PDB file of C-alpha atoms in Angstrom:
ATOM      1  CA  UNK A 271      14.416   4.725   8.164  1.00 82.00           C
ATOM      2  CA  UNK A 272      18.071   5.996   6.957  1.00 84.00           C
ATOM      3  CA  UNK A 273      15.860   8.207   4.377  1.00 84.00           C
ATOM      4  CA  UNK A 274      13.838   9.523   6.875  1.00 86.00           C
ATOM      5  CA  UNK A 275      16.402  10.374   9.107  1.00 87.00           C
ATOM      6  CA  UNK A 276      18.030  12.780   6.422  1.00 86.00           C
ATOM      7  CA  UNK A 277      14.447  13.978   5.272  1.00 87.00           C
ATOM      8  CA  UNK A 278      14.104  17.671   5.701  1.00 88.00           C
ATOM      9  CA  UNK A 279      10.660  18.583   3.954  1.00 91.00           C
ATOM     10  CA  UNK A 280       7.586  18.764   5.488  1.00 94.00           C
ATOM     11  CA  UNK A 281       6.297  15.622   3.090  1.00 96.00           C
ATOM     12  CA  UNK A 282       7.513  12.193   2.236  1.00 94.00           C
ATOM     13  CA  UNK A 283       7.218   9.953  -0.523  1.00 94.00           C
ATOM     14  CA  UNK A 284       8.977   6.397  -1.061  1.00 88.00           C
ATOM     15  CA  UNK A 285       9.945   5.563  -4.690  1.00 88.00           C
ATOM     16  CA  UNK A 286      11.393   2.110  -4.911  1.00 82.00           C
ATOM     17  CA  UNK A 287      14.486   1.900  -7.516  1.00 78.00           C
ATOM     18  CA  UNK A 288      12.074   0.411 -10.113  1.00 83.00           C
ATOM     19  CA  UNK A 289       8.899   2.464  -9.958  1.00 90.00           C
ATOM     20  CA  UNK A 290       8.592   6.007 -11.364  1.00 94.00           C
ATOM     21  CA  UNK A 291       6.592   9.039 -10.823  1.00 96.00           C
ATOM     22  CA  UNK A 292       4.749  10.374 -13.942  1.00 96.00           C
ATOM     23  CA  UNK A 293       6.185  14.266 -14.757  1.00 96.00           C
ATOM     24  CA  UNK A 294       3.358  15.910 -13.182  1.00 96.00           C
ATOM     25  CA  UNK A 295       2.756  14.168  -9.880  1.00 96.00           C
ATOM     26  CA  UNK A 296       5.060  15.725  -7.627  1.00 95.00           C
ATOM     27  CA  UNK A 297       3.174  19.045  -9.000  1.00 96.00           C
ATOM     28  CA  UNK A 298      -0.399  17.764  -8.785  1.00 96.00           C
ATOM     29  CA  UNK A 299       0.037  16.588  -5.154  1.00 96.00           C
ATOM     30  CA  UNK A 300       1.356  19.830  -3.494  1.00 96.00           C
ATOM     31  CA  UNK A 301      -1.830  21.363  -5.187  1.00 96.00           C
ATOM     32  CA  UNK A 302      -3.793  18.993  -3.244  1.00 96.00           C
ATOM     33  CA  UNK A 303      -1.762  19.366  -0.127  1.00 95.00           C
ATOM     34  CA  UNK A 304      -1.609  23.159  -0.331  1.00 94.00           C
ATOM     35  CA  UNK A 305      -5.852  23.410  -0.722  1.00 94.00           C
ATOM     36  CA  UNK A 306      -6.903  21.718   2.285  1.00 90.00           C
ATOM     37  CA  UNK A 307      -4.474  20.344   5.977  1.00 90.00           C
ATOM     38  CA  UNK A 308      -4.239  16.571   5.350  1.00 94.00           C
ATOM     39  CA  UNK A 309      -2.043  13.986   7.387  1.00 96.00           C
ATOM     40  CA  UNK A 310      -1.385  12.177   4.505  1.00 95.00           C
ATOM     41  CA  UNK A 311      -2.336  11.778   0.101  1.00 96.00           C
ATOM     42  CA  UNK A 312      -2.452   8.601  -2.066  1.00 96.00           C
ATOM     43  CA  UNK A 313      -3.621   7.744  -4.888  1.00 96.00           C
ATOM     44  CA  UNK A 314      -3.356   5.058  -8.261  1.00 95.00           C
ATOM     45  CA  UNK A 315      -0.411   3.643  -9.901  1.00 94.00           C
ATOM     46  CA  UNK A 316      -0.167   1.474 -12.913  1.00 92.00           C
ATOM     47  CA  UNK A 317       1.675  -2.410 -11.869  1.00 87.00           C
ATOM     48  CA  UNK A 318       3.704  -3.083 -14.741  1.00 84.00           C
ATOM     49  CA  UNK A 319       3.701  -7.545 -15.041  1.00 77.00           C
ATOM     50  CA  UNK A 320       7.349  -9.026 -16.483  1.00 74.00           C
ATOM     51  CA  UNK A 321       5.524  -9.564 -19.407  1.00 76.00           C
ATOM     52  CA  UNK A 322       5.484  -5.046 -19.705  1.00 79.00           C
ATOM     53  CA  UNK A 323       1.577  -5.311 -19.642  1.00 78.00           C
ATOM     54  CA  UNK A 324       0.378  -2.504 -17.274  1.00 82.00           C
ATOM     55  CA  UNK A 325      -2.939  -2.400 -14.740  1.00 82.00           C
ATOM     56  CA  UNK A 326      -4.242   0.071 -12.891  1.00 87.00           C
ATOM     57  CA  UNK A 327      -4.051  -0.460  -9.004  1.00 87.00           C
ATOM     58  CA  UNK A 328      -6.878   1.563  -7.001  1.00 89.00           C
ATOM     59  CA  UNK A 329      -6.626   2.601  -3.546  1.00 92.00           C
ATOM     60  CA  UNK A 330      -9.443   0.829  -1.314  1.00 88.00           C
ATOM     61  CA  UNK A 331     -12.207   2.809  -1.106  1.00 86.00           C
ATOM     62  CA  UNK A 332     -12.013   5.525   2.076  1.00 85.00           C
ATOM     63  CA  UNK A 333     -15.272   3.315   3.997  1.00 83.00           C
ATOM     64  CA  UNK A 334     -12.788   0.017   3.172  1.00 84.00           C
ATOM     65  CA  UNK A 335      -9.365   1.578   4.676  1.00 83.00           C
ATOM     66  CA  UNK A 336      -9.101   0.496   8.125  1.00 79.00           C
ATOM     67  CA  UNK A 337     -10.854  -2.687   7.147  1.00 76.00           C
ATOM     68  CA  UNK A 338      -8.563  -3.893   4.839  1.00 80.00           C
ATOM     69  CA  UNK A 339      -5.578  -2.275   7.001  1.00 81.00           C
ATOM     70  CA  UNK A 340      -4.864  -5.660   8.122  1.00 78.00           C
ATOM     71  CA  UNK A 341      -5.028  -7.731   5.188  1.00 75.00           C
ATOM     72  CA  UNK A 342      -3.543  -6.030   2.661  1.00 79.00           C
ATOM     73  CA  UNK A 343      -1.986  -2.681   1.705  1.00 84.00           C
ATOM     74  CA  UNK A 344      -4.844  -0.217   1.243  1.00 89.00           C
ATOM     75  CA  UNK A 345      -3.561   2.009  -0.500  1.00 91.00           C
ATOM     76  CA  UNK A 346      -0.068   1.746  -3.150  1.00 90.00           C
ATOM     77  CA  UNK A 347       3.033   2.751  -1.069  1.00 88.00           C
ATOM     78  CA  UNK A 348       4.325   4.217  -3.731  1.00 90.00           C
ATOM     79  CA  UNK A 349       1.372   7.003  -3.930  1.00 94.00           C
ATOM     80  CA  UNK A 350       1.753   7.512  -0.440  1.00 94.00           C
ATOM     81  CA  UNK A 351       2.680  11.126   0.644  1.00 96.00           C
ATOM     82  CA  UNK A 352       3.072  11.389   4.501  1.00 96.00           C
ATOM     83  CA  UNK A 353       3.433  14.915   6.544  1.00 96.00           C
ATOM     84  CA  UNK A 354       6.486  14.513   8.528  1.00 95.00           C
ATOM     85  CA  UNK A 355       4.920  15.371  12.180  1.00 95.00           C
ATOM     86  CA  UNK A 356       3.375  12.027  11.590  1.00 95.00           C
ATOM     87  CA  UNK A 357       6.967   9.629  11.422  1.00 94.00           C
ATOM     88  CA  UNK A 358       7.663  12.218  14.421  1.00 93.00           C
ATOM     89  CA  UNK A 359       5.076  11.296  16.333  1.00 95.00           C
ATOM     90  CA  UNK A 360       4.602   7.666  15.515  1.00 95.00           C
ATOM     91  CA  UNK A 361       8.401   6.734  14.485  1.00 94.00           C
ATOM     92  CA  UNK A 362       9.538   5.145  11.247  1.00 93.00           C
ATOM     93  CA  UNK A 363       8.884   1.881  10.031  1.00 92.00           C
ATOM     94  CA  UNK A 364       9.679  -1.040  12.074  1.00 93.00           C
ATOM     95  CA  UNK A 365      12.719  -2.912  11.780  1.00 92.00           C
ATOM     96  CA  UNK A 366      10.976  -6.284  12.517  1.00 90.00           C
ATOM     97  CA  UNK A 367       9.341  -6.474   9.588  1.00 88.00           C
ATOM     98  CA  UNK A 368      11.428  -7.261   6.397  1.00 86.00           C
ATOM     99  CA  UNK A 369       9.056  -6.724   3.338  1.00 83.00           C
ATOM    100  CA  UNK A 370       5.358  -5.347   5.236  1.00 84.00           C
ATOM    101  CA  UNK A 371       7.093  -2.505   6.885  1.00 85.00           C
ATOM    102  CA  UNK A 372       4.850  -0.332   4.733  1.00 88.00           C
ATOM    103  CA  UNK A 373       1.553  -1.712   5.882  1.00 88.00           C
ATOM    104  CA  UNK A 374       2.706  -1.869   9.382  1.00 91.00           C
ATOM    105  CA  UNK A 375       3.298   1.501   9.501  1.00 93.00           C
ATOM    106  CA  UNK A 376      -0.360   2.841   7.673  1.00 91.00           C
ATOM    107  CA  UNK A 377      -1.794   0.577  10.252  1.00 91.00           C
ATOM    108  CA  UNK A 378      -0.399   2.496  12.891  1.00 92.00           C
ATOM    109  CA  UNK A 379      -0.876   5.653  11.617  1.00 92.00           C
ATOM    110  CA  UNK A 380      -4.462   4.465  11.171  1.00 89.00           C
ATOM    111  CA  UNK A 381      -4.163   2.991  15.159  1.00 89.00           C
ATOM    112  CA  UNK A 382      -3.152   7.150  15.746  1.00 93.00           C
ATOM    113  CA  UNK A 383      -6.124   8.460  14.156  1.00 91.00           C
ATOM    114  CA  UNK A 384      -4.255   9.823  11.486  1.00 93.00           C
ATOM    115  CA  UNK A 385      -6.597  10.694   8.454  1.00 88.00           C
ATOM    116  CA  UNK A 386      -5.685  11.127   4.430  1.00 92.00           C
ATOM    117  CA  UNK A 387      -7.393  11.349   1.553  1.00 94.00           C
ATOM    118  CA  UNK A 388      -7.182   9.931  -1.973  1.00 95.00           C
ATOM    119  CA  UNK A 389      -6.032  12.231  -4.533  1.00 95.00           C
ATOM    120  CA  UNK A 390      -7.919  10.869  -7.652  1.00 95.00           C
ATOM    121  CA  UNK A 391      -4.518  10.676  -9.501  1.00 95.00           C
ATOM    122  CA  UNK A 392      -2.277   7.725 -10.828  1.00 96.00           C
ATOM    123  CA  UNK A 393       0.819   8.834  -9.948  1.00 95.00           C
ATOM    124  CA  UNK A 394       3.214   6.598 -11.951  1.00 95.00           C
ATOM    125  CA  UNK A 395       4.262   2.729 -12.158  1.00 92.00           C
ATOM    126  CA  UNK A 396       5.629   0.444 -10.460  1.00 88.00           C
ATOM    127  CA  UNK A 397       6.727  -3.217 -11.502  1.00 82.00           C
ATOM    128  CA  UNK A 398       5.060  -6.264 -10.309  1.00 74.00           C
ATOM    129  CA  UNK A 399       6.797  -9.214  -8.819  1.00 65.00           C
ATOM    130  CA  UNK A 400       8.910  -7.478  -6.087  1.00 62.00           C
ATOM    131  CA  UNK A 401       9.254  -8.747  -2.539  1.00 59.00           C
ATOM    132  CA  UNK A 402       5.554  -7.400  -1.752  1.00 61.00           C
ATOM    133  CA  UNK A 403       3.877 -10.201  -4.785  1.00 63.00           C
ATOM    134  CA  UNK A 404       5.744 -12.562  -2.210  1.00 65.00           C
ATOM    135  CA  UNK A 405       3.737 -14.870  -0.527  1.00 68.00           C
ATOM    136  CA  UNK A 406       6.196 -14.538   2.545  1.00 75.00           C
ATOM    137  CA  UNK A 407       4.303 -11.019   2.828  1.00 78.00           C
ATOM    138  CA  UNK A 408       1.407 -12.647   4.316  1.00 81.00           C
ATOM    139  CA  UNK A 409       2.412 -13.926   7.207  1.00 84.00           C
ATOM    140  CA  UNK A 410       3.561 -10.479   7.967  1.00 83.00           C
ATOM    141  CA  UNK A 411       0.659  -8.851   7.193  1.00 83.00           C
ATOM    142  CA  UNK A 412      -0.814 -11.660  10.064  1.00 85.00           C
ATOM    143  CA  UNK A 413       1.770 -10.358  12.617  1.00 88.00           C
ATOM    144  CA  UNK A 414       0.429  -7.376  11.727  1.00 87.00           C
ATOM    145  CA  UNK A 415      -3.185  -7.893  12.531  1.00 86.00           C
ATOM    146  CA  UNK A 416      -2.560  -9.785  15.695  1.00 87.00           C
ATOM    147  CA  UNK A 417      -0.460  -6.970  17.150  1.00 90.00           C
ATOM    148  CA  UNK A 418      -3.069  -4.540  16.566  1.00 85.00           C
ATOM    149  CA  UNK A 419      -5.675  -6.797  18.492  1.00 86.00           C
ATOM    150  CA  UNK A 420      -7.507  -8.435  15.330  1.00 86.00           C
ATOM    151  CA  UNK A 421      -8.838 -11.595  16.199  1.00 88.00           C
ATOM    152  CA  UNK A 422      -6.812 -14.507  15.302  1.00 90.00           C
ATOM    153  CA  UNK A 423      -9.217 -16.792  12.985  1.00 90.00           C
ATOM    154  CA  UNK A 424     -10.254 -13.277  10.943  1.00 86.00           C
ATOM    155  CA  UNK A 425      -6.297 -13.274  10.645  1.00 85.00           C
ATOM    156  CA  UNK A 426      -6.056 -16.495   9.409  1.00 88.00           C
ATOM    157  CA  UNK A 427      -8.732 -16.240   7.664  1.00 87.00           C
ATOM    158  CA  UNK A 428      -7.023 -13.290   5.954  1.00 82.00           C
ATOM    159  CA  UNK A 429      -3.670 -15.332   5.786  1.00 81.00           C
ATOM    160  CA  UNK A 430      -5.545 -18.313   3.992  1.00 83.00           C
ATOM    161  CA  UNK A 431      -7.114 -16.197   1.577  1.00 80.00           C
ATOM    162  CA  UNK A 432      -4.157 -14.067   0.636  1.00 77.00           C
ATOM    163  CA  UNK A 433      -2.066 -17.320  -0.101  1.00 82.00           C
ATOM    164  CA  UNK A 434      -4.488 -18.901  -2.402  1.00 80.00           C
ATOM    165  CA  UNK A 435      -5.023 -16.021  -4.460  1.00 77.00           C
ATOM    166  CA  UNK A 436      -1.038 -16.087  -4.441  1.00 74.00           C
ATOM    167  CA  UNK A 437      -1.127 -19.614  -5.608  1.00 78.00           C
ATOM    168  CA  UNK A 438      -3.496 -18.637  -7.959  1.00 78.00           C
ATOM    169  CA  UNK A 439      -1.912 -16.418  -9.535  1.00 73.00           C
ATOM    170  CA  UNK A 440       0.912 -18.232  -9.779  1.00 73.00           C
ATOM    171  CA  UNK A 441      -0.262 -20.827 -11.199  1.00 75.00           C
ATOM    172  CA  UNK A 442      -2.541 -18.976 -13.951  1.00 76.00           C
ATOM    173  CA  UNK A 443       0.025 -16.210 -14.942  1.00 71.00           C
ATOM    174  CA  UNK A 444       0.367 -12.768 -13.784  1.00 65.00           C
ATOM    175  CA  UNK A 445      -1.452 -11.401 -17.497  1.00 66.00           C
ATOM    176  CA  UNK A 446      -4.117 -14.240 -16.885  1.00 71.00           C
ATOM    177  CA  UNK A 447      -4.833 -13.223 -13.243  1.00 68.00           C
ATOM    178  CA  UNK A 448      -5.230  -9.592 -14.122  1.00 65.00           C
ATOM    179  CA  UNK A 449      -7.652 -10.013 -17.206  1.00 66.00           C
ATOM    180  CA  UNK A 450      -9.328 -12.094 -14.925  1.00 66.00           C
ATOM    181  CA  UNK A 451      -9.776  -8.995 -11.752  1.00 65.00           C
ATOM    182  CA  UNK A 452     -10.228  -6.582 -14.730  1.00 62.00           C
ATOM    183  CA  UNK A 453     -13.741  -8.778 -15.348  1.00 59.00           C
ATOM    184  CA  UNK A 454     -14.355  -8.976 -11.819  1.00 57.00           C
ATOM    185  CA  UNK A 455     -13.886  -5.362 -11.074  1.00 57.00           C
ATOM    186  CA  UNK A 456     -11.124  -5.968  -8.345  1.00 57.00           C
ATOM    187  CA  UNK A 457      -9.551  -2.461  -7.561  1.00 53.00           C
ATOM    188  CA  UNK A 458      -6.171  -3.802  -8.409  1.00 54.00           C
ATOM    189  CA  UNK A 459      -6.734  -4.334 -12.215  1.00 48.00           C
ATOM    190  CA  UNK A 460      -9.373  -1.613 -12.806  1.00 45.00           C
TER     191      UNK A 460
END
């Protein structure tokens, strides 16, 4: 919210301090942005694992958004490009959140009405095993849900799931877990 608050452009974009945009994003997006109004663009990003292996991580598909608004993060924060009317309409990110701020904030911009599009483009990397591969991150994602009047046992439901795929994963290996979503097809190791 302190970046916002000094923002002056008409978009925003979040980088965290160990993700990086490839050369020609910033470039390929206003393209996009300048050929058709949109409230917001995302895209792909490669998730670099500790051990440096990368995977691709796909947006959900457009029909999927607002479904899986709830349960997860859509789309990649970090491809997310957001017109400024919108944080003036809606407000920033909420303060009562500590690590799903992000995903609070799409789902209200998705409670608003507020449309984007996906931009086809992998717009850099950023490295796995942050805050957000928590599993503490669930039970935000739940507060999340409830507040925007999904019913509780689809959010547990959601909260159940999302653990044991943590658990999972933790126990199996981060390179292990994403050879095995590249063989399923999963959007997050395409």
């Amino acid at each position: 919210n302190k970046g916002l608050a000094l923002a002056h452009g008409d978009w925003i974009m979040f980088l965290n301090s160990d993700d990086t945009y490839y050369p020609d994003t910033i470039e390929r997006y206003a393209r996009i942005l300048e050929s058709r109004p949109l409230d917001y663009l995302y895209g792909a990003i490669h998730r670099e694992d500790a051990d440096g292996s990368l995977y691709l991580s796909r947006p959900a598909a457009p029909a999927e958004i607002s479904d899986r608004t709830f349960n997860e993060m859509p789309v990649p924060h970090t491809s997310l490009c957001i017109h400024a009317r919108i944080f003036r309409k809606i407000g920033g990110f909420d303060d009562g959140y500590c690590i799903a701020g992000d995903q609070e904030h799409f789902a209200r911009m998705s409670q608003a009405g507020f449309e984007g599009s996906d931009s086809k483009v992998v717009v850099g990397t950023a490295t796995s095993g942050g805050l957000s591969d928590n599993y503490r991150v669930t039970f935000e994602f739940y507060k999340t849900a409830l507040r925007y009047g999904q019913p509780r046992t689809k959010a547990l439901f959601w909260c159940y799931n999302r653990l044991a795929k943590h658990l999972v994963r933790q126990f199996i290996g981060p390179s292990l877990a994403a050879r095995i979503g590249k063989l399923k097809g999963s959007r997050h190791y395409g």
